[in-house]
Amino acid sequence: MSTSKVIRERIWAKLHDVAKPDTRFHLNFAEVIPDFEGSKQAVDRIVATDAYQNSEFAFITPDNCLADLRRRMIEDGKTFVMSTYGIYRGFILLEPRMVPDGAALYASWLDGMEHFGHPITLEDIAKRGRFDFMVTGASAVSKNGVRFGKGHGFFDLEWGMFTDLGLVDETTPVTAVVHDVQVVQEMLQPSETDILVDQIATPTRMLDVERRAKRPSGVKWPLLDPKQIEETPPLQELQRIQGLA
C-alpha cells in the first residue's frame, strides 16, 4: 500500500469524529472533502492574512470546508474561480455583483455556485490575469506542506493547467484548510505531482510552512489516462491552446 494511501486511511478514521456529512456522499471521504467542526474558525485565520486582504482574484476549490470562505469572499467583494466536481464541467466564475443581497450564503454552496456563477473557459480565465492566491481543502497535509487530496489528483491537475497558462507559479500563496486531525506530523517527500502549500489553516492555528522543495509545473500528459482527458473539457481546451489536439 502506498504511503499516501496509508496516511489517507489513518486520517479518515480520525475525521469520522469531526466531519459533517455531505448531502450526496455522506462520509465517503474518497469522494468528498468534508466540512468539519471548527471550519469557520479556520476561515477566520485565512481572512486575517495579508494574502486574503490584498487579493482581488483567487482560485477556490469546491470542497465543503471552504463554503464559509466563499461566502466571506462574496461579502467582501472578491472575485474567484471554482472548479466543478471532478472538473467534468470545467470551471465557474463568481463575481460578487452576480449575487443578490442576502444570497451570499446560498451562493457559497455548490448548488448556489451553479445557480449564480457563470461557466468560464481557461482562455477567459487567462484574460483576467494571474490568481492572487489559492485555497484548497485536503484529506491530509503534512507539516512540511505536502498536500493529499481524495486520491483523484484534481487539484494537482488544476495546478498543472494554471501553471501552463502562467496563472500561478512558485510564488503564488497556497493555503490548505483542514481540521487539526488532518495535519500529518511526519515530514513527507512530495511526488512529482504533489502541490506544496505555504500555510495550513485549522480551527486552532495557522501553520506557516517552510517549503524545502519546488512545486511541480505543467500538466504531466504522459501520466493521464486518455479517458480522463476525454471527460475533462479544460484539458481538451489546453491541448488546443498548446497545439496538441
PDB file of C-alpha atoms in Angstrom:
ATOM      1  CA  MET A   1       0.000   0.000   0.000  1.00  0.00           C
ATOM      2  CA  SER A   2       1.390   3.441  -0.926  1.00  0.00           C
ATOM      3  CA  THR A   3       2.399   5.941   1.751  1.00  0.00           C
ATOM      4  CA  SER A   4      -0.308   8.370   0.645  1.00  0.00           C
ATOM      5  CA  LYS A   5      -2.994   5.674   0.862  1.00  0.00           C
ATOM      6  CA  VAL A   6      -1.857   4.632   4.336  1.00  0.00           C
ATOM      7  CA  ILE A   7      -1.929   8.253   5.517  1.00  0.00           C
ATOM      8  CA  ARG A   8      -5.353   8.912   3.994  1.00  0.00           C
ATOM      9  CA  GLU A   9      -6.898   5.883   5.656  1.00  0.00           C
ATOM     10  CA  ARG A  10      -5.320   6.752   9.005  1.00  0.00           C
ATOM     11  CA  ILE A  11      -6.600  10.338   8.809  1.00  0.00           C
ATOM     12  CA  TRP A  12     -10.033   9.336   7.525  1.00  0.00           C
ATOM     13  CA  ALA A  13     -10.550   7.157  10.603  1.00  0.00           C
ATOM     14  CA  LYS A  14      -9.992  10.219  12.807  1.00  0.00           C
ATOM     15  CA  LEU A  15     -12.005  12.501  10.525  1.00  0.00           C
ATOM     16  CA  HIS A  16     -15.189  10.494  11.123  1.00  0.00           C
ATOM     17  CA  ASP A  17     -15.425  12.031  14.610  1.00  0.00           C
ATOM     18  CA  VAL A  18     -15.334  15.674  13.448  1.00  0.00           C
ATOM     19  CA  ALA A  19     -16.617  15.649   9.843  1.00  0.00           C
ATOM     20  CA  LYS A  20     -20.039  16.911   8.788  1.00  0.00           C
ATOM     21  CA  PRO A  21     -21.864  14.521   6.442  1.00  0.00           C
ATOM     22  CA  ASP A  22     -22.193  15.554   2.807  1.00  0.00           C
ATOM     23  CA  THR A  23     -25.693  15.629   1.296  1.00  0.00           C
ATOM     24  CA  ARG A  24     -24.623  13.396  -1.592  1.00  0.00           C
ATOM     25  CA  PHE A  25     -21.668  11.342  -0.366  1.00  0.00           C
ATOM     26  CA  HIS A  26     -22.332  11.240   3.408  1.00  0.00           C
ATOM     27  CA  LEU A  27     -18.930  10.360   4.961  1.00  0.00           C
ATOM     28  CA  ASN A  28     -17.363   8.758   1.895  1.00  0.00           C
ATOM     29  CA  PHE A  29     -14.055  10.628   2.079  1.00  0.00           C
ATOM     30  CA  ALA A  30     -12.848   9.025  -1.148  1.00  0.00           C
ATOM     31  CA  GLU A  31     -15.476  11.113  -2.939  1.00  0.00           C
ATOM     32  CA  VAL A  32     -15.724  14.313  -0.906  1.00  0.00           C
ATOM     33  CA  ILE A  33     -13.517  16.511   1.244  1.00  0.00           C
ATOM     34  CA  PRO A  34     -15.994  17.273   4.022  1.00  0.00           C
ATOM     35  CA  ASP A  35     -16.791  20.261   6.132  1.00  0.00           C
ATOM     36  CA  PHE A  36     -15.793  19.801   9.753  1.00  0.00           C
ATOM     37  CA  GLU A  37     -16.303  21.208  13.225  1.00  0.00           C
ATOM     38  CA  GLY A  38     -14.430  24.496  13.502  1.00  0.00           C
ATOM     39  CA  SER A  39     -14.073  25.245   9.775  1.00  0.00           C
ATOM     40  CA  LYS A  40     -15.334  28.803  10.302  1.00  0.00           C
ATOM     41  CA  GLN A  41     -12.533  29.446  12.778  1.00  0.00           C
ATOM     42  CA  ALA A  42     -10.041  28.151  10.194  1.00  0.00           C
ATOM     43  CA  VAL A  43     -11.539  30.527   7.633  1.00  0.00           C
ATOM     44  CA  ASP A  44     -11.242  33.415  10.096  1.00  0.00           C
ATOM     45  CA  ARG A  45      -7.495  32.782  10.142  1.00  0.00           C
ATOM     46  CA  ILE A  46      -7.307  32.986   6.356  1.00  0.00           C
ATOM     47  CA  VAL A  47      -9.346  36.172   6.200  1.00  0.00           C
ATOM     48  CA  ALA A  48      -6.894  37.818   8.612  1.00  0.00           C
ATOM     49  CA  THR A  49      -3.893  37.186   6.314  1.00  0.00           C
ATOM     50  CA  ASP A  50      -2.339  39.766   4.007  1.00  0.00           C
ATOM     51  CA  ALA A  51      -2.772  37.364   1.067  1.00  0.00           C
ATOM     52  CA  TYR A  52      -6.531  37.456   1.557  1.00  0.00           C
ATOM     53  CA  GLN A  53      -6.817  41.140   2.383  1.00  0.00           C
ATOM     54  CA  ASN A  54      -4.783  42.171  -0.668  1.00  0.00           C
ATOM     55  CA  SER A  55      -6.418  39.762  -3.102  1.00  0.00           C
ATOM     56  CA  GLU A  56      -8.853  40.587  -5.891  1.00  0.00           C
ATOM     57  CA  PHE A  57      -8.887  37.347  -7.904  1.00  0.00           C
ATOM     58  CA  ALA A  58      -8.486  33.870  -6.436  1.00  0.00           C
ATOM     59  CA  PHE A  59      -8.999  30.184  -7.100  1.00  0.00           C
ATOM     60  CA  ILE A  60     -11.012  28.244  -4.509  1.00  0.00           C
ATOM     61  CA  THR A  61     -11.733  24.524  -4.653  1.00  0.00           C
ATOM     62  CA  PRO A  62     -15.322  23.224  -4.286  1.00  0.00           C
ATOM     63  CA  ASP A  63     -14.568  21.444  -1.009  1.00  0.00           C
ATOM     64  CA  ASN A  64     -17.293  21.610   1.636  1.00  0.00           C
ATOM     65  CA  CYS A  65     -14.942  23.004   4.279  1.00  0.00           C
ATOM     66  CA  LEU A  66     -14.476  26.145   2.133  1.00  0.00           C
ATOM     67  CA  ALA A  67     -18.133  27.151   1.889  1.00  0.00           C
ATOM     68  CA  ASP A  68     -17.736  29.810   4.580  1.00  0.00           C
ATOM     69  CA  LEU A  69     -14.656  31.191   2.827  1.00  0.00           C
ATOM     70  CA  ARG A  70     -16.617  31.502  -0.410  1.00  0.00           C
ATOM     71  CA  ARG A  71     -19.374  33.323   1.491  1.00  0.00           C
ATOM     72  CA  ARG A  72     -16.859  35.719   3.029  1.00  0.00           C
ATOM     73  CA  MET A  73     -15.295  36.423  -0.351  1.00  0.00           C
ATOM     74  CA  ILE A  74     -18.666  37.248  -1.872  1.00  0.00           C
ATOM     75  CA  GLU A  75     -19.476  39.584   1.006  1.00  0.00           C
ATOM     76  CA  ASP A  76     -16.003  41.172   0.793  1.00  0.00           C
ATOM     77  CA  GLY A  77     -16.367  41.860  -2.924  1.00  0.00           C
ATOM     78  CA  LYS A  78     -13.708  39.414  -4.132  1.00  0.00           C
ATOM     79  CA  THR A  79     -13.928  37.569  -7.454  1.00  0.00           C
ATOM     80  CA  PHE A  80     -12.983  33.906  -7.610  1.00  0.00           C
ATOM     81  CA  VAL A  81     -12.950  30.856  -9.851  1.00  0.00           C
ATOM     82  CA  MET A  82     -14.024  27.423  -8.614  1.00  0.00           C
ATOM     83  CA  SER A  83     -13.810  24.052 -10.327  1.00  0.00           C
ATOM     84  CA  THR A  84     -16.881  21.875 -10.768  1.00  0.00           C
ATOM     85  CA  TYR A  85     -16.925  18.409  -9.192  1.00  0.00           C
ATOM     86  CA  GLY A  86     -14.253  16.295 -10.884  1.00  0.00           C
ATOM     87  CA  ILE A  87     -13.664  19.208 -13.313  1.00  0.00           C
ATOM     88  CA  TYR A  88     -16.195  17.379 -15.503  1.00  0.00           C
ATOM     89  CA  ARG A  89     -17.910  20.667 -16.387  1.00  0.00           C
ATOM     90  CA  GLY A  90     -14.848  22.854 -16.174  1.00  0.00           C
ATOM     91  CA  PHE A  91     -14.715  25.994 -14.059  1.00  0.00           C
ATOM     92  CA  ILE A  92     -17.202  28.522 -12.670  1.00  0.00           C
ATOM     93  CA  LEU A  93     -16.578  32.247 -12.236  1.00  0.00           C
ATOM     94  CA  LEU A  94     -18.313  34.096  -9.451  1.00  0.00           C
ATOM     95  CA  GLU A  95     -18.177  37.862  -9.164  1.00  0.00           C
ATOM     96  CA  PRO A  96     -19.892  39.459  -6.142  1.00  0.00           C
ATOM     97  CA  ARG A  97     -22.135  41.516  -8.458  1.00  0.00           C
ATOM     98  CA  MET A  98     -23.696  38.248  -9.651  1.00  0.00           C
ATOM     99  CA  VAL A  99     -25.112  37.535  -6.188  1.00  0.00           C
ATOM    100  CA  PRO A 100     -28.210  39.416  -4.933  1.00  0.00           C
ATOM    101  CA  ASP A 101     -28.131  40.979  -1.485  1.00  0.00           C
ATOM    102  CA  GLY A 102     -28.802  38.388   1.180  1.00  0.00           C
ATOM    103  CA  ALA A 103     -27.929  35.414  -1.057  1.00  0.00           C
ATOM    104  CA  ALA A 104     -24.214  35.082  -0.246  1.00  0.00           C
ATOM    105  CA  LEU A 105     -24.741  32.031   1.963  1.00  0.00           C
ATOM    106  CA  TYR A 106     -26.652  30.130  -0.713  1.00  0.00           C
ATOM    107  CA  ALA A 107     -24.173  31.225  -3.378  1.00  0.00           C
ATOM    108  CA  SER A 108     -21.313  29.777  -1.321  1.00  0.00           C
ATOM    109  CA  TRP A 109     -22.792  26.272  -1.539  1.00  0.00           C
ATOM    110  CA  LEU A 110     -22.211  24.189  -4.644  1.00  0.00           C
ATOM    111  CA  ASP A 111     -25.821  24.414  -5.851  1.00  0.00           C
ATOM    112  CA  GLY A 112     -25.728  28.168  -5.307  1.00  0.00           C
ATOM    113  CA  MET A 113     -22.467  28.486  -7.231  1.00  0.00           C
ATOM    114  CA  GLU A 114     -24.101  26.666 -10.126  1.00  0.00           C
ATOM    115  CA  HIS A 115     -27.104  28.988  -9.910  1.00  0.00           C
ATOM    116  CA  PHE A 116     -25.348  32.358  -9.671  1.00  0.00           C
ATOM    117  CA  GLY A 117     -21.934  31.660 -11.196  1.00  0.00           C
ATOM    118  CA  HIS A 118     -21.039  31.565 -14.895  1.00  0.00           C
ATOM    119  CA  PRO A 119     -19.029  28.879 -16.705  1.00  0.00           C
ATOM    120  CA  ILE A 120     -15.609  30.182 -17.703  1.00  0.00           C
ATOM    121  CA  THR A 121     -13.001  28.737 -20.059  1.00  0.00           C
ATOM    122  CA  LEU A 122      -9.275  28.556 -19.428  1.00  0.00           C
ATOM    123  CA  GLU A 123      -8.761  31.160 -22.142  1.00  0.00           C
ATOM    124  CA  ASP A 124     -11.130  33.583 -20.428  1.00  0.00           C
ATOM    125  CA  ILE A 125      -9.527  32.938 -17.037  1.00  0.00           C
ATOM    126  CA  ALA A 126      -6.148  33.768 -18.583  1.00  0.00           C
ATOM    127  CA  LYS A 127      -7.505  37.056 -19.935  1.00  0.00           C
ATOM    128  CA  ARG A 128      -8.231  38.113 -16.342  1.00  0.00           C
ATOM    129  CA  GLY A 129      -4.635  37.568 -15.294  1.00  0.00           C
ATOM    130  CA  ARG A 130      -2.926  35.711 -12.504  1.00  0.00           C
ATOM    131  CA  PHE A 131      -4.597  34.371  -9.385  1.00  0.00           C
ATOM    132  CA  ASP A 132      -3.618  36.331  -6.285  1.00  0.00           C
ATOM    133  CA  PHE A 133      -3.905  33.253  -4.101  1.00  0.00           C
ATOM    134  CA  MET A 134      -5.366  29.760  -3.957  1.00  0.00           C
ATOM    135  CA  VAL A 135      -7.174  27.907  -1.188  1.00  0.00           C
ATOM    136  CA  THR A 136      -7.908  24.190  -1.107  1.00  0.00           C
ATOM    137  CA  GLY A 137      -9.237  21.571   1.244  1.00  0.00           C
ATOM    138  CA  ALA A 138      -7.350  18.307   1.711  1.00  0.00           C
ATOM    139  CA  SER A 139      -7.647  14.788   3.007  1.00  0.00           C
ATOM    140  CA  ALA A 140      -4.352  15.352   4.785  1.00  0.00           C
ATOM    141  CA  VAL A 141      -1.431  17.760   4.737  1.00  0.00           C
ATOM    142  CA  SER A 142       1.997  17.336   6.287  1.00  0.00           C
ATOM    143  CA  LYS A 143       3.713  19.980   8.388  1.00  0.00           C
ATOM    144  CA  ASN A 144       6.186  20.481   5.545  1.00  0.00           C
ATOM    145  CA  GLY A 145       3.342  21.307   3.178  1.00  0.00           C
ATOM    146  CA  VAL A 146       2.729  18.107   1.211  1.00  0.00           C
ATOM    147  CA  ARG A 147      -0.988  18.018   0.411  1.00  0.00           C
ATOM    148  CA  PHE A 148      -3.031  14.876  -0.256  1.00  0.00           C
ATOM    149  CA  GLY A 149      -6.492  15.124  -1.777  1.00  0.00           C
ATOM    150  CA  LYS A 150      -9.063  12.358  -2.145  1.00  0.00           C
ATOM    151  CA  GLY A 151      -6.688  10.410  -4.370  1.00  0.00           C
ATOM    152  CA  HIS A 152      -8.025  11.531  -7.756  1.00  0.00           C
ATOM    153  CA  GLY A 153      -5.451  14.265  -8.375  1.00  0.00           C
ATOM    154  CA  PHE A 154      -7.895  17.033  -9.304  1.00  0.00           C
ATOM    155  CA  PHE A 155      -6.093  19.894  -7.537  1.00  0.00           C
ATOM    156  CA  ASP A 156      -2.749  18.725  -8.920  1.00  0.00           C
ATOM    157  CA  LEU A 157      -4.319  18.737 -12.387  1.00  0.00           C
ATOM    158  CA  GLU A 158      -5.793  22.205 -11.925  1.00  0.00           C
ATOM    159  CA  TRP A 159      -2.408  23.449 -10.764  1.00  0.00           C
ATOM    160  CA  GLY A 160      -0.803  21.935 -13.854  1.00  0.00           C
ATOM    161  CA  MET A 161      -3.239  23.688 -16.177  1.00  0.00           C
ATOM    162  CA  PHE A 162      -2.832  27.021 -14.402  1.00  0.00           C
ATOM    163  CA  THR A 163       0.974  26.865 -14.438  1.00  0.00           C
ATOM    164  CA  ASP A 164       0.932  26.054 -18.151  1.00  0.00           C
ATOM    165  CA  LEU A 165      -1.014  29.288 -18.700  1.00  0.00           C
ATOM    166  CA  GLY A 166       1.103  31.402 -16.325  1.00  0.00           C
ATOM    167  CA  LEU A 167      -1.776  31.960 -13.889  1.00  0.00           C
ATOM    168  CA  VAL A 168       0.160  30.619 -10.885  1.00  0.00           C
ATOM    169  CA  ASP A 169       3.757  29.796 -10.094  1.00  0.00           C
ATOM    170  CA  GLU A 170       6.206  29.130  -7.291  1.00  0.00           C
ATOM    171  CA  THR A 171       5.363  32.473  -5.627  1.00  0.00           C
ATOM    172  CA  THR A 172       1.564  32.087  -5.594  1.00  0.00           C
ATOM    173  CA  PRO A 173       0.292  31.774  -1.992  1.00  0.00           C
ATOM    174  CA  VAL A 174      -1.477  28.439  -1.499  1.00  0.00           C
ATOM    175  CA  THR A 175      -3.344  27.662   1.729  1.00  0.00           C
ATOM    176  CA  ALA A 176      -4.851  24.340   2.811  1.00  0.00           C
ATOM    177  CA  VAL A 177      -7.844  24.317   5.160  1.00  0.00           C
ATOM    178  CA  VAL A 178      -8.085  21.204   7.325  1.00  0.00           C
ATOM    179  CA  HIS A 179      -9.105  20.041  10.766  1.00  0.00           C
ATOM    180  CA  ASP A 180      -6.269  19.542  13.238  1.00  0.00           C
ATOM    181  CA  VAL A 181      -6.653  15.758  12.937  1.00  0.00           C
ATOM    182  CA  GLN A 182      -5.766  16.053   9.233  1.00  0.00           C
ATOM    183  CA  VAL A 183      -2.327  17.540   9.903  1.00  0.00           C
ATOM    184  CA  VAL A 184       0.356  14.883   9.466  1.00  0.00           C
ATOM    185  CA  GLN A 185       3.254  15.325  11.848  1.00  0.00           C
ATOM    186  CA  GLU A 186       5.800  13.450   9.708  1.00  0.00           C
ATOM    187  CA  MET A 187       7.897  15.283   7.138  1.00  0.00           C
ATOM    188  CA  LEU A 188       6.819  13.778   3.817  1.00  0.00           C
ATOM    189  CA  GLN A 189       8.537  13.610   0.446  1.00  0.00           C
ATOM    190  CA  PRO A 190       6.355  15.044  -2.327  1.00  0.00           C
ATOM    191  CA  SER A 191       5.789  13.115  -5.539  1.00  0.00           C
ATOM    192  CA  GLU A 192       6.311  14.735  -8.938  1.00  0.00           C
ATOM    193  CA  THR A 193       2.695  15.962  -8.918  1.00  0.00           C
ATOM    194  CA  ASP A 194       2.099  16.812  -5.234  1.00  0.00           C
ATOM    195  CA  ILE A 195       1.382  20.507  -4.588  1.00  0.00           C
ATOM    196  CA  LEU A 196       3.196  22.085  -1.658  1.00  0.00           C
ATOM    197  CA  VAL A 197       1.217  24.622   0.345  1.00  0.00           C
ATOM    198  CA  ASP A 198       2.506  27.729   2.133  1.00  0.00           C
ATOM    199  CA  GLN A 199       0.067  27.757   5.025  1.00  0.00           C
ATOM    200  CA  ILE A 200      -2.214  25.329   6.822  1.00  0.00           C
ATOM    201  CA  ALA A 201      -5.315  26.814   8.443  1.00  0.00           C
ATOM    202  CA  THR A 202      -7.001  24.737  11.146  1.00  0.00           C
ATOM    203  CA  PRO A 203      -9.627  25.598  13.770  1.00  0.00           C
ATOM    204  CA  THR A 204      -6.899  26.186  16.367  1.00  0.00           C
ATOM    205  CA  ARG A 205      -3.884  27.586  14.491  1.00  0.00           C
ATOM    206  CA  MET A 206      -2.264  28.851  11.306  1.00  0.00           C
ATOM    207  CA  LEU A 207       0.869  26.915  10.397  1.00  0.00           C
ATOM    208  CA  ASP A 208       3.451  28.584   8.167  1.00  0.00           C
ATOM    209  CA  VAL A 209       5.271  26.048   6.013  1.00  0.00           C
ATOM    210  CA  GLU A 210       8.957  26.295   5.258  1.00  0.00           C
ATOM    211  CA  ARG A 211       8.941  24.698   1.818  1.00  0.00           C
ATOM    212  CA  ARG A 212      12.120  22.785   1.026  1.00  0.00           C
ATOM    213  CA  ALA A 213      11.169  21.725  -2.499  1.00  0.00           C
ATOM    214  CA  LYS A 214       9.698  23.357  -5.593  1.00  0.00           C
ATOM    215  CA  ARG A 215       6.182  22.798  -6.776  1.00  0.00           C
ATOM    216  CA  PRO A 216       5.586  20.875  -9.992  1.00  0.00           C
ATOM    217  CA  SER A 217       4.829  22.783 -13.172  1.00  0.00           C
ATOM    218  CA  GLY A 218       2.638  21.940 -16.138  1.00  0.00           C
ATOM    219  CA  VAL A 219       0.245  19.114 -16.934  1.00  0.00           C
ATOM    220  CA  LYS A 220       2.022  15.753 -16.958  1.00  0.00           C
ATOM    221  CA  TRP A 221       0.324  14.454 -20.102  1.00  0.00           C
ATOM    222  CA  PRO A 222       2.023  11.020 -20.111  1.00  0.00           C
ATOM    223  CA  LEU A 223       0.547  10.323 -16.655  1.00  0.00           C
ATOM    224  CA  LEU A 224      -3.045  10.967 -17.769  1.00  0.00           C
ATOM    225  CA  ASP A 225      -5.443   8.300 -18.908  1.00  0.00           C
ATOM    226  CA  PRO A 226      -6.993   9.154 -22.322  1.00  0.00           C
ATOM    227  CA  LYS A 227     -10.435   8.658 -20.745  1.00  0.00           C
ATOM    228  CA  GLN A 228      -9.688  11.372 -18.166  1.00  0.00           C
ATOM    229  CA  ILE A 229      -8.751  13.795 -20.925  1.00  0.00           C
ATOM    230  CA  GLU A 230     -11.939  12.856 -22.769  1.00  0.00           C
ATOM    231  CA  GLU A 231     -14.021  13.575 -19.640  1.00  0.00           C
ATOM    232  CA  THR A 232     -12.302  16.871 -18.716  1.00  0.00           C
ATOM    233  CA  PRO A 233     -13.166  19.755 -21.095  1.00  0.00           C
ATOM    234  CA  PRO A 234     -10.431  22.119 -19.788  1.00  0.00           C
ATOM    235  CA  LEU A 235      -7.773  19.511 -20.623  1.00  0.00           C
ATOM    236  CA  GLN A 236      -9.080  19.327 -24.159  1.00  0.00           C
ATOM    237  CA  GLU A 237      -9.068  23.131 -24.342  1.00  0.00           C
ATOM    238  CA  LEU A 238      -5.490  23.262 -23.069  1.00  0.00           C
ATOM    239  CA  GLN A 239      -4.427  20.750 -25.706  1.00  0.00           C
ATOM    240  CA  ARG A 240      -5.919  23.025 -28.365  1.00  0.00           C
ATOM    241  CA  ILE A 241      -4.172  26.067 -26.892  1.00  0.00           C
ATOM    242  CA  GLN A 242      -0.867  24.197 -26.855  1.00  0.00           C
ATOM    243  CA  GLY A 243      -1.375  22.793 -30.343  1.00  0.00           C
ATOM    244  CA  LEU A 244      -1.515  19.213 -29.078  1.00  0.00           C
ATOM    245  CA  ALA A 245      -5.018  18.420 -30.319  1.00  0.00           C
TER     246      ALA A 245
END
